[in-house]
PDB file of C-alpha atoms in Angstrom:
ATOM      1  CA  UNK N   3       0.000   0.000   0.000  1.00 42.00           C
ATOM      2  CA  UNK N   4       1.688   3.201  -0.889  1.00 51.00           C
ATOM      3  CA  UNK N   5       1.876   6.339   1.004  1.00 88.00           C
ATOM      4  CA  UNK N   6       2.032   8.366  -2.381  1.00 95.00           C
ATOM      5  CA  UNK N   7      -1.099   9.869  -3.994  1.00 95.00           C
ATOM      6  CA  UNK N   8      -1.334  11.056  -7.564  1.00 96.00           C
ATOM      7  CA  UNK N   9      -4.005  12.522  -9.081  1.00 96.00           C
ATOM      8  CA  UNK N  10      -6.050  12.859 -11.503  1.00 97.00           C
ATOM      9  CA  UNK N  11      -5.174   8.985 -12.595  1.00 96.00           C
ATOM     10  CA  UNK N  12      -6.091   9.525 -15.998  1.00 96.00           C
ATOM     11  CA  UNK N  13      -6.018  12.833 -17.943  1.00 96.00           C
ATOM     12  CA  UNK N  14      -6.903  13.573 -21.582  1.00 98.00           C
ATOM     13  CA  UNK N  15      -5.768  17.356 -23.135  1.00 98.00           C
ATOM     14  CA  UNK N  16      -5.233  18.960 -26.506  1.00 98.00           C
ATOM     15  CA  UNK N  17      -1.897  19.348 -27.753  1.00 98.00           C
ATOM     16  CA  UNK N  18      -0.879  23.275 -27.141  1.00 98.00           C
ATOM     17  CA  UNK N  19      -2.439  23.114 -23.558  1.00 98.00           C
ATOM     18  CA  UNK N  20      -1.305  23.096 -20.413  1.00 98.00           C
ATOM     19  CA  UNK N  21      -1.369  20.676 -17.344  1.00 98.00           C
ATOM     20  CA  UNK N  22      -1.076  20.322 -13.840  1.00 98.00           C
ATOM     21  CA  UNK N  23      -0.350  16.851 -12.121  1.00 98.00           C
ATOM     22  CA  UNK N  24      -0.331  16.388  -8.465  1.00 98.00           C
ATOM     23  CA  UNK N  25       0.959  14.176  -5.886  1.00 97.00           C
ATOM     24  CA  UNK N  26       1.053  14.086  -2.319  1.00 96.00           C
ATOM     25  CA  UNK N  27       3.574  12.228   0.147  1.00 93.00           C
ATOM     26  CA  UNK N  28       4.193  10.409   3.045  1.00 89.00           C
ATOM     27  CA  UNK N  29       4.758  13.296   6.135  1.00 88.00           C
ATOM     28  CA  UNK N  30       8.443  13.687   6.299  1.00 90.00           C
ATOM     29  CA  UNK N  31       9.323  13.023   2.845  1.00 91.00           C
ATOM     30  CA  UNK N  32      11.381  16.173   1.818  1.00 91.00           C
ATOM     31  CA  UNK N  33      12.664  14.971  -1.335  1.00 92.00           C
ATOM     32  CA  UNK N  34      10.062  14.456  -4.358  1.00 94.00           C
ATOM     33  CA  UNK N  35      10.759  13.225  -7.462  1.00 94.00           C
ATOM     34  CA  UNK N  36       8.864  13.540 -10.978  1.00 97.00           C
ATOM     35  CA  UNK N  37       9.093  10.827 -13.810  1.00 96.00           C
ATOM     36  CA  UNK N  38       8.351   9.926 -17.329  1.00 97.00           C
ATOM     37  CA  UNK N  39       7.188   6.603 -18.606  1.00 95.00           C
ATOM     38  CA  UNK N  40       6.345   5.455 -22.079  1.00 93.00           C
ATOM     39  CA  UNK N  41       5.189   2.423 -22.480  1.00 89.00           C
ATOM     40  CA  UNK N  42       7.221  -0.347 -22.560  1.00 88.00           C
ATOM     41  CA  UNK N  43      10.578   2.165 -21.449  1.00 90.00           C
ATOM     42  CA  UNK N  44      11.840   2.684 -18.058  1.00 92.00           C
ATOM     43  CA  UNK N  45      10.757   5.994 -16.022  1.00 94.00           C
ATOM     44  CA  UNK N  46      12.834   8.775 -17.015  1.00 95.00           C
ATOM     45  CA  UNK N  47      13.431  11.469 -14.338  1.00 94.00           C
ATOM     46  CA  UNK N  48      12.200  14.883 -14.931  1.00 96.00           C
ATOM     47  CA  UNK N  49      13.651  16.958 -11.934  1.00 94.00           C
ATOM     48  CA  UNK N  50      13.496  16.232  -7.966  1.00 93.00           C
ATOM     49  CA  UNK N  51      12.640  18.648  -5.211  1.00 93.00           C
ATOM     50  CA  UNK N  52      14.289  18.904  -1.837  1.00 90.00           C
ATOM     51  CA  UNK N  53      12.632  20.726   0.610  1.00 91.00           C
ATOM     52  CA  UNK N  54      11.001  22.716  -1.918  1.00 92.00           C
ATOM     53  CA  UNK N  55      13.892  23.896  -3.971  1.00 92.00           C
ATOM     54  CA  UNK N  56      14.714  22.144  -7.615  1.00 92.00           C
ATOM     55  CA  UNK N  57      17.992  19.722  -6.795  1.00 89.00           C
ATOM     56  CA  UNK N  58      18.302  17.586  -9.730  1.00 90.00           C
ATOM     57  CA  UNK N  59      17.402  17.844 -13.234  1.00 92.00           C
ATOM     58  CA  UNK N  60      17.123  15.339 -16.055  1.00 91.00           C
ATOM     59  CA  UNK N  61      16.972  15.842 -20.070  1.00 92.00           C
ATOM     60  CA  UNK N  62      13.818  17.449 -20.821  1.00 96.00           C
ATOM     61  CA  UNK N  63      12.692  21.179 -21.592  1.00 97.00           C
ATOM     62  CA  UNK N  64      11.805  24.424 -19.222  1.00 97.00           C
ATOM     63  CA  UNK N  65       8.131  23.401 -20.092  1.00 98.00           C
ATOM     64  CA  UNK N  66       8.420  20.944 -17.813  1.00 98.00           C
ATOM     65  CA  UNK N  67       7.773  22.784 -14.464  1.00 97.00           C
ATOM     66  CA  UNK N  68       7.670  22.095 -10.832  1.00 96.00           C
ATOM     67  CA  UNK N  69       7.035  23.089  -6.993  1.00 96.00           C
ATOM     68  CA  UNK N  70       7.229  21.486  -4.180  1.00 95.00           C
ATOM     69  CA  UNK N  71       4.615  22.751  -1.104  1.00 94.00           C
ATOM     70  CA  UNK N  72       5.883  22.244   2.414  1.00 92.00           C
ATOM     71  CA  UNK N  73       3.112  20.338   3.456  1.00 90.00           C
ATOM     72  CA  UNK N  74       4.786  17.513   1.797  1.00 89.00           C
ATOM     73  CA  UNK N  75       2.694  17.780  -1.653  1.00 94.00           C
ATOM     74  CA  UNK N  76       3.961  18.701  -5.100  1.00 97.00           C
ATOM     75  CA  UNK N  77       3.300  19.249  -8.751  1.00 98.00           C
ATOM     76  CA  UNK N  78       4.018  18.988 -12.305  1.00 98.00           C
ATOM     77  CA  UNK N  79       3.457  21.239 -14.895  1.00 98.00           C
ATOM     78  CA  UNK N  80       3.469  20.875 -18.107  1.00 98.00           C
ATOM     79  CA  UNK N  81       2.989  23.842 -20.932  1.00 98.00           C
ATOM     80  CA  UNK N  82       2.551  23.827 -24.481  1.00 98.00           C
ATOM     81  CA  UNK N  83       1.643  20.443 -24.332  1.00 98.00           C
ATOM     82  CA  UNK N  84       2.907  18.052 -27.738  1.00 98.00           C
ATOM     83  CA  UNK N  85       1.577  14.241 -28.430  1.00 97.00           C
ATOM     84  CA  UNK N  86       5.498  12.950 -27.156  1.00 97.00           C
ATOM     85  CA  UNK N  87       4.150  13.989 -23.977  1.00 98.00           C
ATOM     86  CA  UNK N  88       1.497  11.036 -23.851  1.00 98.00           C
ATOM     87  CA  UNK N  89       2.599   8.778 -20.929  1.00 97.00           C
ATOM     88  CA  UNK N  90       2.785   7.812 -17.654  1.00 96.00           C
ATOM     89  CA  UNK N  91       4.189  10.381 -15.299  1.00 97.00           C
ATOM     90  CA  UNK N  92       4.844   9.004 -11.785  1.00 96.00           C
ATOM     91  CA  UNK N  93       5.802  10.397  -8.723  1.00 96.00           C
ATOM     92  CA  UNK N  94       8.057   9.107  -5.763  1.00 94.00           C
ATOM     93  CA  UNK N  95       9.437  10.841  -2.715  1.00 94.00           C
ATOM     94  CA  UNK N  96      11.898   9.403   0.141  1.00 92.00           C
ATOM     95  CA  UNK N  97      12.886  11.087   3.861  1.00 89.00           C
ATOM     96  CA  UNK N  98      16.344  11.416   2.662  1.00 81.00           C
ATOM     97  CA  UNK N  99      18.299  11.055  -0.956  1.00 71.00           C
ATOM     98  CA  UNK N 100      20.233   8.472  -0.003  1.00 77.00           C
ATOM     99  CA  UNK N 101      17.119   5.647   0.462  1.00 83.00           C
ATOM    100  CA  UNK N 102      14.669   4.128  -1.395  1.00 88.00           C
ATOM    101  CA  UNK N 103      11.542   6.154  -3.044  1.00 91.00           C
ATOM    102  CA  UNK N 104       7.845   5.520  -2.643  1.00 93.00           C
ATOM    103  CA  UNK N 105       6.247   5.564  -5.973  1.00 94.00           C
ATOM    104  CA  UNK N 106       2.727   6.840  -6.553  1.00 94.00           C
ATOM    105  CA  UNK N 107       0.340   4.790  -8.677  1.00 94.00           C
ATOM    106  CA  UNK N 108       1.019   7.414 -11.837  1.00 95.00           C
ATOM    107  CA  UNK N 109      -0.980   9.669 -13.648  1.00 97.00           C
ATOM    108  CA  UNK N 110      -1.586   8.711 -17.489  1.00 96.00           C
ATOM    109  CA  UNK N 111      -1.821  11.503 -19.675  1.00 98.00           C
ATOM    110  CA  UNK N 112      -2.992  11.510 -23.165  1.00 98.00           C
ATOM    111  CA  UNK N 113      -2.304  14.334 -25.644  1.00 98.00           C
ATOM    112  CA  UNK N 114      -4.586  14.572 -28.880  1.00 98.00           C
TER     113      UNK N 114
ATOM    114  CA  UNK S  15      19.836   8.622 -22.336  1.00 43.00           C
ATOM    115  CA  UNK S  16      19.288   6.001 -19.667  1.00 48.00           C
ATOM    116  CA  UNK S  17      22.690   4.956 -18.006  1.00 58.00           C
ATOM    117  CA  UNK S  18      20.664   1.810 -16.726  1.00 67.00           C
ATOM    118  CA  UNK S  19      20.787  -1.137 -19.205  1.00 79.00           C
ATOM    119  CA  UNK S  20      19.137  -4.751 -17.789  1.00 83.00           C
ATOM    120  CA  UNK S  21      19.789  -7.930 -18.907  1.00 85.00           C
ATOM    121  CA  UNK S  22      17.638  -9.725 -20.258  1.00 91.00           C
ATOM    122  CA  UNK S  23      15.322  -7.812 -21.321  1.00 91.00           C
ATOM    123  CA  UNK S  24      12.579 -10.502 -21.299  1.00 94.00           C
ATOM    124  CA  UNK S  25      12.751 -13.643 -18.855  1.00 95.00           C
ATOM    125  CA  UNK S  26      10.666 -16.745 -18.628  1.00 96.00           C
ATOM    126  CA  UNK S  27      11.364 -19.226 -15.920  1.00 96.00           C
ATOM    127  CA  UNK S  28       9.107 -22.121 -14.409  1.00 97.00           C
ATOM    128  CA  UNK S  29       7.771 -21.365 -10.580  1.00 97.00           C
ATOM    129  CA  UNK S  30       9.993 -22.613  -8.063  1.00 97.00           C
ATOM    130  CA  UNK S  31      13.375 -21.742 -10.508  1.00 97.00           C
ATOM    131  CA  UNK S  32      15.725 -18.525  -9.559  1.00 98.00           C
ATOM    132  CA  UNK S  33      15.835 -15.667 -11.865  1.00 97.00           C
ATOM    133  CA  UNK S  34      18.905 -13.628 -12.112  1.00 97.00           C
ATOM    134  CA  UNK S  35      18.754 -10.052 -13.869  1.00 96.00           C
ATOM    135  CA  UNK S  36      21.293  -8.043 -14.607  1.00 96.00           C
ATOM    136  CA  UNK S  37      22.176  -4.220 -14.493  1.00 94.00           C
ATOM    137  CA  UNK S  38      25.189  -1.874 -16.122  1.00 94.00           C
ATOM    138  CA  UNK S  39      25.657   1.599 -15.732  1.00 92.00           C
ATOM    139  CA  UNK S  40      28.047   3.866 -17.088  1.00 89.00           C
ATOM    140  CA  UNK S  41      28.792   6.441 -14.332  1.00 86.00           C
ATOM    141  CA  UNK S  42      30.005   6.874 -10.980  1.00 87.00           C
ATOM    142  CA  UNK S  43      26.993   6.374  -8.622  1.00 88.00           C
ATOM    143  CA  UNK S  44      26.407   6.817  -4.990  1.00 88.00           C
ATOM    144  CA  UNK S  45      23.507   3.798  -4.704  1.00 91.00           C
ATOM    145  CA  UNK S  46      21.652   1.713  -6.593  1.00 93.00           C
ATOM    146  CA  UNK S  47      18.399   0.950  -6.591  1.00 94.00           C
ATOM    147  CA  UNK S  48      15.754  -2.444  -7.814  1.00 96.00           C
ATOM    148  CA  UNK S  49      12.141  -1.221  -8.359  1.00 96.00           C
ATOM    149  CA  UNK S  50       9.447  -4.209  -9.250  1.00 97.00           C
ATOM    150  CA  UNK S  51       6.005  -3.018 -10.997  1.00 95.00           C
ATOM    151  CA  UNK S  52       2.922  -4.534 -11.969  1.00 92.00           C
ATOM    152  CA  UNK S  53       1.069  -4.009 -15.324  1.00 82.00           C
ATOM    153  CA  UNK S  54       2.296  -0.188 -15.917  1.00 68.00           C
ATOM    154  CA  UNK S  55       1.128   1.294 -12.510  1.00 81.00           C
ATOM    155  CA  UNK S  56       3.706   2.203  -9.561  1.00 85.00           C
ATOM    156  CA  UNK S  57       7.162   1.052  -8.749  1.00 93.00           C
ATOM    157  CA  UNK S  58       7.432  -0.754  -5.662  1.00 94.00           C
ATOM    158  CA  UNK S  59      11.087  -0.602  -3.949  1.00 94.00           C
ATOM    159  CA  UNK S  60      12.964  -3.707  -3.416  1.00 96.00           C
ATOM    160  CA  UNK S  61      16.359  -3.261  -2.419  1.00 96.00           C
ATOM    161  CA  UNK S  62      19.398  -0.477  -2.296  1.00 94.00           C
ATOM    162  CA  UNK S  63      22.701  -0.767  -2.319  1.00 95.00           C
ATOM    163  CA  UNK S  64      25.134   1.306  -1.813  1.00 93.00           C
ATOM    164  CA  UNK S  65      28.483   2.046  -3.522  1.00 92.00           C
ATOM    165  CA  UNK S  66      30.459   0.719  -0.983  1.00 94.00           C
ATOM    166  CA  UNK S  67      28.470  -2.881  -0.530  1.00 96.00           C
ATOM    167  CA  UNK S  68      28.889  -5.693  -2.459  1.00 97.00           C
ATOM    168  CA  UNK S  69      25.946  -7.819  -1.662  1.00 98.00           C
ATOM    169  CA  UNK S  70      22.574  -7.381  -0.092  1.00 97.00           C
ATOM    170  CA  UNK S  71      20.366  -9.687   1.123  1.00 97.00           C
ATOM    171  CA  UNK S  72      16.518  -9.000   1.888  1.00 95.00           C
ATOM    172  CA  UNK S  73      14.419 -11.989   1.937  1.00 97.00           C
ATOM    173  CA  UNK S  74      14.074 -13.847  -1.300  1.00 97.00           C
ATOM    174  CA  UNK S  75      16.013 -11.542  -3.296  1.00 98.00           C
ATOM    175  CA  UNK S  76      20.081 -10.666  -3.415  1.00 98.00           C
ATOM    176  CA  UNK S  77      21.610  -8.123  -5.024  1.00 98.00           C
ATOM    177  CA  UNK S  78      25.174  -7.530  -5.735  1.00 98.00           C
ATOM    178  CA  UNK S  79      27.159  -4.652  -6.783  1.00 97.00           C
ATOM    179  CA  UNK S  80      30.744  -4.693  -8.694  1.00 97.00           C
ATOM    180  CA  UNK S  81      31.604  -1.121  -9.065  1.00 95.00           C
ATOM    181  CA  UNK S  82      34.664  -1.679 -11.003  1.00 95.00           C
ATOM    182  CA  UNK S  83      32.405  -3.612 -13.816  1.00 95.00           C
ATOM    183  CA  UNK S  84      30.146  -0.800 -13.540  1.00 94.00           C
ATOM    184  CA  UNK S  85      27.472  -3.709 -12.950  1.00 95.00           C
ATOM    185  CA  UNK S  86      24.675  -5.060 -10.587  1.00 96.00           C
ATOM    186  CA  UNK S  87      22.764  -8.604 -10.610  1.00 97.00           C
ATOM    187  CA  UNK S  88      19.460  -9.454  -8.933  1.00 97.00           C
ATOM    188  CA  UNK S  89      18.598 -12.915  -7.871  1.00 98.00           C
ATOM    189  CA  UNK S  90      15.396 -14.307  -6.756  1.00 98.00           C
ATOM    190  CA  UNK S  91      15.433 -17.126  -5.501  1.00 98.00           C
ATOM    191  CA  UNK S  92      11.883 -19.738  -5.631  1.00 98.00           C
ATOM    192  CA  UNK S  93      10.297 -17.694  -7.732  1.00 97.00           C
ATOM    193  CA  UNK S  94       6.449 -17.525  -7.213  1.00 97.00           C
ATOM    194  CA  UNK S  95       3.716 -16.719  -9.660  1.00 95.00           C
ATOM    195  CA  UNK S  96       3.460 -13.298  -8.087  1.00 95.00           C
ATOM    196  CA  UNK S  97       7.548 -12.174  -8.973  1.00 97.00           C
ATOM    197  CA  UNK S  98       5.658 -11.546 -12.684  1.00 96.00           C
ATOM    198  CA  UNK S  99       6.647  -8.144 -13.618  1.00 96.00           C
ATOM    199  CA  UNK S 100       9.235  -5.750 -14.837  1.00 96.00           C
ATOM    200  CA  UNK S 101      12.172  -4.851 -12.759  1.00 96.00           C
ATOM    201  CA  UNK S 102      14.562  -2.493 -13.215  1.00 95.00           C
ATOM    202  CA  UNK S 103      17.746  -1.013 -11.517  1.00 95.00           C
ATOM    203  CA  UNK S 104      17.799   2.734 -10.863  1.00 93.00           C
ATOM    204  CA  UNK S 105      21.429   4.268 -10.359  1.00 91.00           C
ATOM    205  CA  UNK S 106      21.617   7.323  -7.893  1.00 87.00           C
ATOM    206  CA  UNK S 107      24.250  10.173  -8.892  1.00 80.00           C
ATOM    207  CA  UNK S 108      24.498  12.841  -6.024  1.00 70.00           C
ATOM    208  CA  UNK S 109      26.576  15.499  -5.578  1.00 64.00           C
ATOM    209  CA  UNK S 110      25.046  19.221  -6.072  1.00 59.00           C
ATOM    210  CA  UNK S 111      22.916  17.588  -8.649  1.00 63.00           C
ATOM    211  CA  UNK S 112      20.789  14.393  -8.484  1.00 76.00           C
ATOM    212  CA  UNK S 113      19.829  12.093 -10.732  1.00 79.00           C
ATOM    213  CA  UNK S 114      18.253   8.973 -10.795  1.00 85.00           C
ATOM    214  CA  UNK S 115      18.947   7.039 -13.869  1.00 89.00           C
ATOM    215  CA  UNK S 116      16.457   3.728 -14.599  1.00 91.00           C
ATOM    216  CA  UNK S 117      17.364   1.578 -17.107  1.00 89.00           C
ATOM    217  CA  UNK S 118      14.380   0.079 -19.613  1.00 89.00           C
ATOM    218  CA  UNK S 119      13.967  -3.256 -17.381  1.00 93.00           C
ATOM    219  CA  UNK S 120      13.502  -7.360 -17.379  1.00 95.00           C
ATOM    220  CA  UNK S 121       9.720  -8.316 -17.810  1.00 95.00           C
ATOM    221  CA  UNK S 122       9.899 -11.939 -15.810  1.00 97.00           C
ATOM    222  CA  UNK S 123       7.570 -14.235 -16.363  1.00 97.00           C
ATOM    223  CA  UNK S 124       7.072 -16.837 -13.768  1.00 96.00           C
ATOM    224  CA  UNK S 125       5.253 -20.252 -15.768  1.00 95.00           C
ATOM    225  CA  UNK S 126       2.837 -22.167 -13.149  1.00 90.00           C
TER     226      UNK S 126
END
């Protein structure tokens, strides 16, 4: 059972828009972490958050936003949306960078 | 790019067999990481092992780690119907930047 809660769980938008995904940890989990999943790929990380400030980045554009709220729940934005963008984004935070994460249950998007 | 590569990337064994899956990375890391997950939804954390371990033990599974190859295996041992699923191996790179690297994953197949 996972302490991590995404939502919406599924999401549907028009390419050129914008979205917000959301996720909310365990209490005590400073350090949040955003991913992107294709199907049949391996997440690939977006950008972490600890204690609300960006500390890690991965490969993919300034559209792809963050912020991290300190009651422990953050979000994903995502502007000028394009069909590449259609996966599963999943969330995971930890109490501490060096242990394991707690993945959320993902939120599927699908750009049209 | 992912710096995460498993091996193989598909696995079918009979119940009650081990599986052994196997990880290589390209960078200097300060853990490593095996995530398990079901049909697409969340990762669920198995194991972590740090840079300066060379085996880990946690129930059924074992991992080791030979930082010199650059490479990590996963065992599980008796393997029950319920091991079906992807895993994959998830390298952590800290210093003033994170990253967590996953690789593109094993889908095991355990055959009643």
């Amino acid at each position: 059972e996972t302490g991590v809660t995404q939502s919406p769980t599924h999401l549907i938008k028009t390419r050129g828009q914008q979205v917000t995904l959301r996720c909310s940890s365990q209490s005590g989990h400073n350090t949040v972490s955003w991913y992107q999943q294709a199907l049949g790929q391996g997440p690939q990380f977006i950008f972490q958050y600890y204690r609300e400030e960006e500390n890690g980045r991965g490969n993919f554009p300034p559209r792809f936003s963050g912020l991290q709220f300190p009651n422990y729940s953050s979000e994903l934005n995502v502007n000028a949306l394009e069909l590449d963008d259609s996966a599963l984004y999943l969330c995971a935070s930890s109490p501490d960078r060096s242990y394991g994460y707690t993945f959320g249950s993902g939120t599927r998007l699908t750009v049209v | 790019s992912q710096q995460g590569e498993e091996d193989p990337q598909a696995l079918s064994i009979q119940e009650g067999e081990n599986a052994t899956m196997n990880c290589s990375y390209k960078t200097s890391i300060n853990n490593l990481q095996w995530y398990r997950q079901n049909s697409g939804r969340g990762l669920v954390h198995l194991i972590l092992i740090r840079s300066n371990e060379r085996e880990k033990h946690s129930g059924r599974l074992r991992v080791t780690l030979d930082t010199s190859k650059k490479s990590s295996s996963l065992l599980i041992t008796a393997s029950r119907a319920a091991d079906t699923a992807s895993y994959f191996c998830a390298t952590f790179q800290g210093n003033r930047d994170d990253k967590i690297i996953f690789g593109k994953g094993t889908r095991l197949h355990i055959l009643p």
